[in-house]
XYZ file of C-alpha atoms in Angstrom:
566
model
C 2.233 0.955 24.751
C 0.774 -0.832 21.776
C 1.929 -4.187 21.016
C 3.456 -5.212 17.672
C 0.888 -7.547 17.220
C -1.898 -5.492 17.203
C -2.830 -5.629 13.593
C -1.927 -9.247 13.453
C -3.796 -11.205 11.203
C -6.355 -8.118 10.290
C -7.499 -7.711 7.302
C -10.034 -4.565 5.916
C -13.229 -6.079 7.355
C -16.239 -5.898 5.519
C -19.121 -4.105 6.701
C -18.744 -5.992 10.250
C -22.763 -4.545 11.180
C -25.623 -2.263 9.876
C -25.489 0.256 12.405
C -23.321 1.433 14.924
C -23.501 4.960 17.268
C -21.184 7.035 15.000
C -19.744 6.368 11.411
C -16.974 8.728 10.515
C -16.461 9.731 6.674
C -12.792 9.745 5.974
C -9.565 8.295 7.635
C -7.788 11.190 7.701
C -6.387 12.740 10.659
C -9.553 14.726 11.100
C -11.773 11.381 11.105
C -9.879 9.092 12.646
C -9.286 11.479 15.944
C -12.857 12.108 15.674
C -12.961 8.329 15.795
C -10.689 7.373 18.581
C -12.781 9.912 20.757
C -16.187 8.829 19.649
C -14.643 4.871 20.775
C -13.348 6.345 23.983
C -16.431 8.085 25.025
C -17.669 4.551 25.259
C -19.790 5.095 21.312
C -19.872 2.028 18.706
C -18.038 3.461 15.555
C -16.853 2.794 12.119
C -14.577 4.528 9.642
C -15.697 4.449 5.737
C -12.894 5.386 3.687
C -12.909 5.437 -0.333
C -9.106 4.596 -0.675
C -7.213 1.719 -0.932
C -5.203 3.387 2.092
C -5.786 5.203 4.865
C -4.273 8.378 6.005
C -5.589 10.636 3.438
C -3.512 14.275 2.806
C -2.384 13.738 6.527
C -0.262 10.711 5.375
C 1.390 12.545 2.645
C 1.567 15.617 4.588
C 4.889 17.048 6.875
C 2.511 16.878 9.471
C 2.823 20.094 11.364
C 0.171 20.928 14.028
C -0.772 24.220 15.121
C -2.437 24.351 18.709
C -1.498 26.826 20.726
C -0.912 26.410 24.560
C -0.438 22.723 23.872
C 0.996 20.674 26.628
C 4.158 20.204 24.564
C 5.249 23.613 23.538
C 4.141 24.647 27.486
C 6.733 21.589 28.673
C 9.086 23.351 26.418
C 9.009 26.750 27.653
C 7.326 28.191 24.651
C 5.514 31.802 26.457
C 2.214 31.186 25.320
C -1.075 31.837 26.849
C -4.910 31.831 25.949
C -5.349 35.818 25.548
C -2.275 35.579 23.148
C -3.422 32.761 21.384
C -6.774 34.580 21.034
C -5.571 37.754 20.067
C -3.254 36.492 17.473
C -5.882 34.028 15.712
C -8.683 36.755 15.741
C -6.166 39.534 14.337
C -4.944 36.880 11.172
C -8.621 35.533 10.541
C -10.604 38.854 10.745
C -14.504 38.677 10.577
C -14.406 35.509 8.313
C -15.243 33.216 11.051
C -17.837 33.408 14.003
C -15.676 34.333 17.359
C -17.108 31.242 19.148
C -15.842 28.625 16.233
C -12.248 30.588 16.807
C -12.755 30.111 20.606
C -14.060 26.731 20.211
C -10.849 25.694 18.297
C -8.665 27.329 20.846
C -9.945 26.103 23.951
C -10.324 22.627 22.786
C -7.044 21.931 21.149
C -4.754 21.499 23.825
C -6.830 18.858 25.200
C -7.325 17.526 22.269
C -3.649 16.791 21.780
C -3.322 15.292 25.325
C -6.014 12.744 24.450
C -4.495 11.733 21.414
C -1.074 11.211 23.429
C -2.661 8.966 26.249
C -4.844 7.011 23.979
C -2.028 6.098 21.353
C 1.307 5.724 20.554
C 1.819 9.459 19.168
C 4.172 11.896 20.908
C 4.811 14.616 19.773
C 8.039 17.753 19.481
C 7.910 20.997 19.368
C 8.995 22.438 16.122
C 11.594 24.908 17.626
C 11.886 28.303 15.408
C 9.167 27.802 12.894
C 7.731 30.799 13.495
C 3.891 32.203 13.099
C 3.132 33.126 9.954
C 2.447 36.802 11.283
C 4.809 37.022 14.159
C 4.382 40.620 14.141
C 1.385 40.441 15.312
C 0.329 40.868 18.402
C 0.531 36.976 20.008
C 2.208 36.477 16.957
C 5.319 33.736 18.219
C 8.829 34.178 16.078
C 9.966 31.002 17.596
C 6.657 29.237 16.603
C 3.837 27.326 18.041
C 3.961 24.458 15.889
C 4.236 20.208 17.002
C 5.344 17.192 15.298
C 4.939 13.431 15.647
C 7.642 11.585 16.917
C 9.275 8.941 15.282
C 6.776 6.139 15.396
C 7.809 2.413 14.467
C 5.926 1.002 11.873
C 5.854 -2.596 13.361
C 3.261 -1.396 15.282
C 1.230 -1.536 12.029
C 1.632 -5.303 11.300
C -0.357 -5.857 8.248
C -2.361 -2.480 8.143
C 1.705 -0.675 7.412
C 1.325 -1.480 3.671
C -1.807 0.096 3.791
C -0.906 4.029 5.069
C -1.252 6.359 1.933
C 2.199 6.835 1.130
C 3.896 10.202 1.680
C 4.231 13.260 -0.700
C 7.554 12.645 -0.849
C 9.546 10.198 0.279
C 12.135 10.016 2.908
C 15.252 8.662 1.795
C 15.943 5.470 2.910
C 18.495 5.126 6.013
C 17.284 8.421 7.113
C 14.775 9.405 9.843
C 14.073 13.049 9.352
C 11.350 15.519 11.069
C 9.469 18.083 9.136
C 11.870 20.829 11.557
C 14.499 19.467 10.104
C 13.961 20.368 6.832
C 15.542 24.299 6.625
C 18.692 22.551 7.720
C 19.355 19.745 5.209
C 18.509 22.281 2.278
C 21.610 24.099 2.761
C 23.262 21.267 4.334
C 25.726 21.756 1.555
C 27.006 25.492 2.874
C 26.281 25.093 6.544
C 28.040 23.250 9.500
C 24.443 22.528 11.483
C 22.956 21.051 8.166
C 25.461 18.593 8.234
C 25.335 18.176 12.005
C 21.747 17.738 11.577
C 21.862 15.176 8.485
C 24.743 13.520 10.153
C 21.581 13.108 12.971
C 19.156 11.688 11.080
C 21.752 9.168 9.639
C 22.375 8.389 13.395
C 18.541 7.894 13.988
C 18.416 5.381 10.665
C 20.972 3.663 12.025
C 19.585 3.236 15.327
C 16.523 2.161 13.779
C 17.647 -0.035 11.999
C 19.630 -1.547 14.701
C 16.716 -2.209 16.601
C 14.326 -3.607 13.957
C 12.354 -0.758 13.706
C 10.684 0.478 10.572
C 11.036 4.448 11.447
C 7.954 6.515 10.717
C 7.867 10.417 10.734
C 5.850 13.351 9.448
C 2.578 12.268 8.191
C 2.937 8.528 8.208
C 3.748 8.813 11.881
C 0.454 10.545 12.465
C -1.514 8.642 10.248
C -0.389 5.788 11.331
C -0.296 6.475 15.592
C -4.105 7.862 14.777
C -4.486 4.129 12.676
C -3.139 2.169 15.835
C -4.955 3.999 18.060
C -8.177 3.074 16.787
C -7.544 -1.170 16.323
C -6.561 -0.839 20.166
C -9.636 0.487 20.823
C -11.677 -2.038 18.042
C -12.666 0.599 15.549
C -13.250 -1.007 12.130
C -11.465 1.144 9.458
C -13.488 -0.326 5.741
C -11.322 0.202 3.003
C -12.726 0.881 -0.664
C -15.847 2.135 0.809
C -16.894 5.488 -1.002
C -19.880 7.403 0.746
C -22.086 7.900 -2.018
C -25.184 9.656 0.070
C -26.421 10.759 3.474
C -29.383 8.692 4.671
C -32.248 10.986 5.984
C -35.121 10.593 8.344
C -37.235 13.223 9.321
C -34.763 15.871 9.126
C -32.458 13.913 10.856
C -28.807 12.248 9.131
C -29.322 8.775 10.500
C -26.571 7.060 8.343
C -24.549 6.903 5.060
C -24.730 4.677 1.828
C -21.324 3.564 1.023
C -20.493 1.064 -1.657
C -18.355 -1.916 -1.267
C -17.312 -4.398 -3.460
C -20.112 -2.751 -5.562
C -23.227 -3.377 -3.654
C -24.382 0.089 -1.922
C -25.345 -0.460 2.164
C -26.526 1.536 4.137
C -24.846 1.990 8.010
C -26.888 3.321 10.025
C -25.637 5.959 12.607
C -28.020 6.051 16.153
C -26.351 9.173 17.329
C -24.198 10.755 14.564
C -22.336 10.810 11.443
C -19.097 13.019 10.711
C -17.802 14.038 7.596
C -13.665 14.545 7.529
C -13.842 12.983 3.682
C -11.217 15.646 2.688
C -11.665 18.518 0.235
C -13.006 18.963 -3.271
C -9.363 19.916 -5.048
C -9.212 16.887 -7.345
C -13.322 17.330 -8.733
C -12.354 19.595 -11.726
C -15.894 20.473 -12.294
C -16.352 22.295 -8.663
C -12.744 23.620 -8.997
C -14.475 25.151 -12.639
C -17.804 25.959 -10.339
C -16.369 27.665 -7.248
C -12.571 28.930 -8.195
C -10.864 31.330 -10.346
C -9.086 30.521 -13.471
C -6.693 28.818 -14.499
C -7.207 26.281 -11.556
C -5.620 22.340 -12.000
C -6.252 19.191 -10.422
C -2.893 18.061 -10.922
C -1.298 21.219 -9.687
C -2.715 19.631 -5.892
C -0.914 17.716 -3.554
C -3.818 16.331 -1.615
C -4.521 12.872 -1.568
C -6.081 11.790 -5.344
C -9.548 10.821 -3.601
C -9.986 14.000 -2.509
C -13.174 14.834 -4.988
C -15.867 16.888 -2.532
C -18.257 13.515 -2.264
C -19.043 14.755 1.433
C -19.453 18.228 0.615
C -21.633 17.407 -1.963
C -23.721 14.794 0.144
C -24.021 17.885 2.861
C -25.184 20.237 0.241
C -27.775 18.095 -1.254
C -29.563 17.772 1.974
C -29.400 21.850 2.566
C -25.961 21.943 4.353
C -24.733 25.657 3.616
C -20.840 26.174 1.919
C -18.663 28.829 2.366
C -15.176 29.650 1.480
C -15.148 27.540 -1.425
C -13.265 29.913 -3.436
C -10.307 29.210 -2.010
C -7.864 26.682 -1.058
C -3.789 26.287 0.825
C -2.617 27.746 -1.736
C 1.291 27.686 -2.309
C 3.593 28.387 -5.452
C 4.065 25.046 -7.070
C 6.036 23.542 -9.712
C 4.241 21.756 -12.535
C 7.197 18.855 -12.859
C 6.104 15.699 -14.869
C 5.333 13.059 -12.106
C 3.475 15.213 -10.246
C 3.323 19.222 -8.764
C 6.064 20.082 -6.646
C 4.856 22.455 -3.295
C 7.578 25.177 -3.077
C 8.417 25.889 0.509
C 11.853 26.990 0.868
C 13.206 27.081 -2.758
C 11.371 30.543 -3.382
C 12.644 31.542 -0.124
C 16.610 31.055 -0.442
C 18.581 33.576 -1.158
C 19.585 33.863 -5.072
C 15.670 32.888 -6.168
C 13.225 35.702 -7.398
C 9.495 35.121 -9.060
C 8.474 37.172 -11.895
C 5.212 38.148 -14.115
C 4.904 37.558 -17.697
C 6.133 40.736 -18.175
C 9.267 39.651 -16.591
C 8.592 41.712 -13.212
C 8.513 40.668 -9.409
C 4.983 41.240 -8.028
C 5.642 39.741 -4.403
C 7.414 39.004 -1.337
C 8.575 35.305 -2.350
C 9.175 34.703 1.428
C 5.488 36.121 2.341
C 2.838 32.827 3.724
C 2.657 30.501 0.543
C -0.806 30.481 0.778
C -0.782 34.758 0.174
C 1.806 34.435 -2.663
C -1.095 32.781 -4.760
C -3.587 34.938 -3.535
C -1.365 37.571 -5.224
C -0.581 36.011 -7.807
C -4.848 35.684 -8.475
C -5.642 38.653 -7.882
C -3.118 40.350 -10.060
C -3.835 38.121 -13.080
C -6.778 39.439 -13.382
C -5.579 42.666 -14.896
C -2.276 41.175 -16.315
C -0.780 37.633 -16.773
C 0.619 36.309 -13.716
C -0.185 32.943 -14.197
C 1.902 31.030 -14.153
C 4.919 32.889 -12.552
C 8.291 32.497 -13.039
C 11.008 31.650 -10.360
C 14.419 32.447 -11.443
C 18.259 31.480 -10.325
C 21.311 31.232 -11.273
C 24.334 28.557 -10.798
C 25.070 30.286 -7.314
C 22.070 29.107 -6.096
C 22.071 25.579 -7.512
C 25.863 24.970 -6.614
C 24.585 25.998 -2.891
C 21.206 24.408 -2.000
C 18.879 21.081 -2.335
C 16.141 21.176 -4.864
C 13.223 19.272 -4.121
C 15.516 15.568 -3.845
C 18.906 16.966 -5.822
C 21.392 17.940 -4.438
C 23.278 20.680 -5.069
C 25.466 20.721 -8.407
C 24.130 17.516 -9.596
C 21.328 17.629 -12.867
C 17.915 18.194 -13.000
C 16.482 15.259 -14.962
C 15.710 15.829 -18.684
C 12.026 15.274 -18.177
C 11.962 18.329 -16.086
C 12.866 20.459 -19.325
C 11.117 18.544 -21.232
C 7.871 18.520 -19.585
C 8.426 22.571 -20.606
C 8.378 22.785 -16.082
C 12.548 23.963 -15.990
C 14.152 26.148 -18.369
C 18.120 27.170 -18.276
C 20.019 29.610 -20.700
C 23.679 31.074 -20.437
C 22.263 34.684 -20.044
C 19.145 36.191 -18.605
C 18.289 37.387 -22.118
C 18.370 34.152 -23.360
C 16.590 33.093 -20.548
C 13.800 34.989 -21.084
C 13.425 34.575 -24.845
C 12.749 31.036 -23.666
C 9.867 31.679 -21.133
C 8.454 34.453 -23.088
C 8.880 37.216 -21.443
C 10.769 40.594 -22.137
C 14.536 40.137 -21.913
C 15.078 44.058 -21.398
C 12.591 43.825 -18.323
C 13.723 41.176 -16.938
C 16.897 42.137 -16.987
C 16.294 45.184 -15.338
C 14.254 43.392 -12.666
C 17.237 41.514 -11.805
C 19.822 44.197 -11.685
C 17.153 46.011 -9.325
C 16.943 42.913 -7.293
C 20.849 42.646 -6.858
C 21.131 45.784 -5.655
C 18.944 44.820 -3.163
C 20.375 41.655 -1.981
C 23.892 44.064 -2.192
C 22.406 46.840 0.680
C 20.267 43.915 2.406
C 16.601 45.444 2.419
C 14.130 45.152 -0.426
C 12.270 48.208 -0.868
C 9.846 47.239 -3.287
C 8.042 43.948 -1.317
C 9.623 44.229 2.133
C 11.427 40.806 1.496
C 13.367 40.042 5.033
C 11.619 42.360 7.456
C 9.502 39.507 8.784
C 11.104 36.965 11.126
C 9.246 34.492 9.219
C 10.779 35.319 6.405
C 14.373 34.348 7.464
C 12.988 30.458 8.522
C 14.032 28.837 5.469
C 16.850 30.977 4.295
C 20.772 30.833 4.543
C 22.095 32.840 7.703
C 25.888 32.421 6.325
C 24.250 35.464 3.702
C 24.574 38.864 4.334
C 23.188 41.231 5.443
C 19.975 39.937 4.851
C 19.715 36.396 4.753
C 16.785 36.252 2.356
C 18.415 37.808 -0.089
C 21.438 37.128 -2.692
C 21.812 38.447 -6.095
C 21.880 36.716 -9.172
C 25.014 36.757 -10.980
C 26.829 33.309 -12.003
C 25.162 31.473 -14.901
C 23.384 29.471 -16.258
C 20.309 30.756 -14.854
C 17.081 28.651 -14.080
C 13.177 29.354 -14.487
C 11.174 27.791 -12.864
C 7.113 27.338 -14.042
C 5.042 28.767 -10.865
C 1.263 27.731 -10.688
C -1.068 28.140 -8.211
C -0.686 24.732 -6.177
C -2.566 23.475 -3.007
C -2.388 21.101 -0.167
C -5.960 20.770 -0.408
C -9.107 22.668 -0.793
C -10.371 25.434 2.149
C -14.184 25.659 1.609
C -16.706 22.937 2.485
C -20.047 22.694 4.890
C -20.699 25.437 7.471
C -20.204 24.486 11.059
C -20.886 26.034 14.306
C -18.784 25.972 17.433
C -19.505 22.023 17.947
C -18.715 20.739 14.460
C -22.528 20.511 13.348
C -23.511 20.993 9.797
C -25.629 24.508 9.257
C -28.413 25.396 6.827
C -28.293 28.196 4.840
C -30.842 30.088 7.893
C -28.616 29.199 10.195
C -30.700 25.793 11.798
C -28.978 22.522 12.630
C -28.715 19.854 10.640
C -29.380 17.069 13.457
C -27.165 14.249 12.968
C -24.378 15.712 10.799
C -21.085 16.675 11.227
C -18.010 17.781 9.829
C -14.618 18.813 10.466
C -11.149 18.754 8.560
C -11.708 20.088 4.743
C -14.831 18.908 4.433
C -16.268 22.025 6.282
C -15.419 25.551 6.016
C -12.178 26.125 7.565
C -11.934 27.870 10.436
C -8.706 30.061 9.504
C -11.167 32.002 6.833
C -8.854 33.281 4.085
C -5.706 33.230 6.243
C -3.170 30.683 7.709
C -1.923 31.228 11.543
C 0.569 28.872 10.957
C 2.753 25.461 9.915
C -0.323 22.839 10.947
C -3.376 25.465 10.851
C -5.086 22.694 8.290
C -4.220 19.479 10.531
C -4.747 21.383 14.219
C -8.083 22.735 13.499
C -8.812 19.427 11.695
C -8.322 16.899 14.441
C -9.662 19.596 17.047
C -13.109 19.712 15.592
C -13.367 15.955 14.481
C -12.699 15.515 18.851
C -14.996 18.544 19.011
C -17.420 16.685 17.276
C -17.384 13.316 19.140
C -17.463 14.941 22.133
C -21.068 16.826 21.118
C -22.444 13.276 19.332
C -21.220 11.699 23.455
C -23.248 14.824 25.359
C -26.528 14.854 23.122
C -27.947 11.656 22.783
C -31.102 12.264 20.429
C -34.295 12.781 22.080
């Protein structure tokens, strides 16, 4: 076990030497697991990181991790096994991705996990029932594959604690909660094991609290575990230290150019460099360049530093890009402080999306990230862009919103910010969103007849398992489904949001950067958003960003530790 006094006294060093064996881009989970393997295969490294923090989008992220046949969902009895795991990823990514990168995640992950759990204070739980995002496939898992950090104290931290990237959204204070936990407390309000389980977490606060401890969860805990790990084993983490190029010898990546305290250095890297710098979805000009219209920066929830530098430093020295079209997507809500990532609000029973024409065009349960790839490619022939989510009173008098509870008010700048609109009738409703009252009446009359014989014969709502995760089992018959009857009624302003940007530099089965042809580019890695991701246009799971992430950043060190340059 770490010691509280780890960080003791540590501040963000400068540039503590000119050249080590690896420098990592990024201080993410994706570079600092590279990291912490690169350090424990006996390899001098550094982590650059443009932020004031560290953590990246894994800080502010729920922190799910999806790697099959892990030693923790194996301890737990979860039925899993290589040819399932195979089977399943290969039937939900298609041809998008190489077979050996596929196999290459798969048969590294697990072991991957067990290093980070013996070389820092992370443990991890299985996240019990969230299922696959395809359990009907075959290998597909209905009770889910999916991990967790632990509750991690934060006194293990010292100093470094006020610098982790602060979380999407945070917990409330008292509580310690777990991503899993999250269906639960939503309908808290209606159901006896919401309150058991918020009645839990205050339990856990308590505890904490009791004991001195400053509880961590979700994405702080991994940041953070990842962030001890590395001072234990004397990684430097530099702070306010953008890459700004890729140093080049002979063909060969032999170290970056970062800035800091604005003088540009550069570190040299003997035996490699990786690049887990994070995506491109807050760069509106390669948003413009590479994605469909409309497209927002602020409609992200990935970390605000998140601008495609390392993509762009790969590509400018021949690194090939693919998949840069498209992104994890999810509906979001345009609210004024910043976009709000609509999990299991669009799920719940009582909750419909709509056209502009005032029509539903999708499964609202379906994968988040293929509700936006509907809603694209059907605003291309007509406007779906933004969508509209609609409830009524039933629905608010029954489950948490984002942070408010059920019954009380949304705030004014919600309406105001023209994100939230409510009206006594579903005419009036739609008069204010502009769309056709008549239609969208009809659309909800069709809809509660629905919910009333419990199957949705237009978009299949309810028949997968998946489906039901974040719904309301005291509905029924179908617990995705309730109509929409007691006003006022709500809208809702869907865009397409993000928890980060999919496409980046082409990678083989170890992690190294490709050319265009196909050839190596000797010296240069990447893994986490910065490449290409290995899930193609698809999404296995809860975690398929951060699993395949931290897998190839380990996948990586562990090539730069084997292959010593000639």
């Amino acid at each position: 076990m770490l010691s509280t006094g780890l960080f003791s006294g540590l501040a963000t060093p400068a540039f503590a030497a000119a050249e080590y064996d690896v420098v990592v881009v990024g201080s993410g989970a994706a570079g600092m697991t590279a990291a912490l393997r690169a350090a424990k295969r006996g390899l001098s490294t550094v982590v650059i990181e443009k932020a004031p923090t560290f953590g990246g989008s894994a800080a502010r992220s729920g922190a799910g991790v999806w790697i099959p046949n892990n030693q923790v969902i194996l301890a737990a009895g979860v039925p899993d096994s290589p040819a399932k795991a195979a089977a399943y990823l290969s039937a939900v990514v298609g041809g998008d991705v190489p077979a050996a990168r596929q196999n290459a995640f798969l048969s590294n992950g697990p072991a991957m996990i067990s290093f980070v759990v013996g070389n820092s204070p992370l443990r991890f739980r299985w996240m019990e029932g969230y299922s696959d995002y395809y359990p009907e496939l075959y290998g597909g898992m209905p009770n889910g594959r999916s991990i967790e950090p632990a509750m991690l104290d934060g006194n293990l931290l010292g100093a470094e604690l006020a610098r982790l990237n602060p979380s999407y959204i945070p917990v409330p204070a008292g509580l310690v909660i777990y991503s899993a936990e999250y269906k639960w407390l939503n309908i808290a309000a209606v159901n006896a094991r919401g309150v058991a389980v918020a009645a839990e977490a205050a339990a856990r606060g308590v505890a904490a609290s009791l004991a001195g401890q400053v509880p961590l969860t979700m994405g702080q805990a991994l940041a953070g575990g990842l962030r001890a790990g590395l001072a234990a084993a004397n990684v430097p983490v530099l702070l306010n230290t953008p890459l700004v190029d890729l140093a080049v010898e002979s063909g060969r990546v032999v170290g970056v150019v970062a800035t800091q305290n604005g003088t540009n250095t550069t570190i040299r890297a003997r035996r490699g460099v990786v690049v887990a710098a994070g995506g491109f979805e807050r760069n509106a000009g390669m948003r413009a360049e590479f994605q469909a219209q409309p497209i927002g920066t602020s409609w992200t929830v990935g970390a605000r530093e998140n601008t495609g530098d390392g993509i762009e430093a790969g590509e400018e020295i021949g690194a090939a890009l693919a998949l840069m079209d498209d992104s994890w997507w999810g509906p979001a809500i345009p609210l004024p402080d910043q976009a709000y990532f609509c999990l299991a609000e669009r799920t719940l029973p009582g909750s419909i999306m709509v056209n502009q024409a005032g029509q539903r065009f999708v499964n609202e349960a379906a994968p988040y990230s293929d509700v936006v790839h509907v809603m694209y490619e059907r605003n291309a022939v007509s406007p779906h862009i933004p969508a509209w989510m609609i409830v009524d009173q039933n629905y608010r008098n029954r489950y948490l919103f984002r942070d408010i509870a059920p019954l009380l008010p949304f705030p004014d700048s919600w309406y105001d910010s023209g994100a939230v609109f409510k009206a006594s009738t579903i005419q009036g409703l739609a008069a204010k969103i502009g769309v056709p009252g008549a239609a969208l009446a009809s659309t909800v009359s069709r809809f509660n007849g629905f919910a009333l014989r419990g199957r949705d014969a237009d978009f299949g709502r309810g028949d997968s398992a998946y489906d039901h995760y974040f719904t309301d089992p005291g509905v029924i018959p179908n617990s995705c489904l309730a109509a929409l009857w007691l006003p006022p009624f709500y809208a809702f302003k869907i865009v397409p949001g993000d928890l980060g940007t999919k496409g980046g530099m082409v990678t083989d089965a170890s992690a190294r950067v490709l050319r265009a042809n196909g050839a190596v580019i000797p010296g240069l890695y990447a893994a986490g958003n910065s490449s290409a991701a290995v899930m193609g246009h698809s999404y296995t799971g809860s975690g398929a960003t951060l699993g395949p992430a931290m897998t190839f950043g380990y996948v990586a060190a562990n090539h730069i530790a084997d292959n010593p340059p000639a």
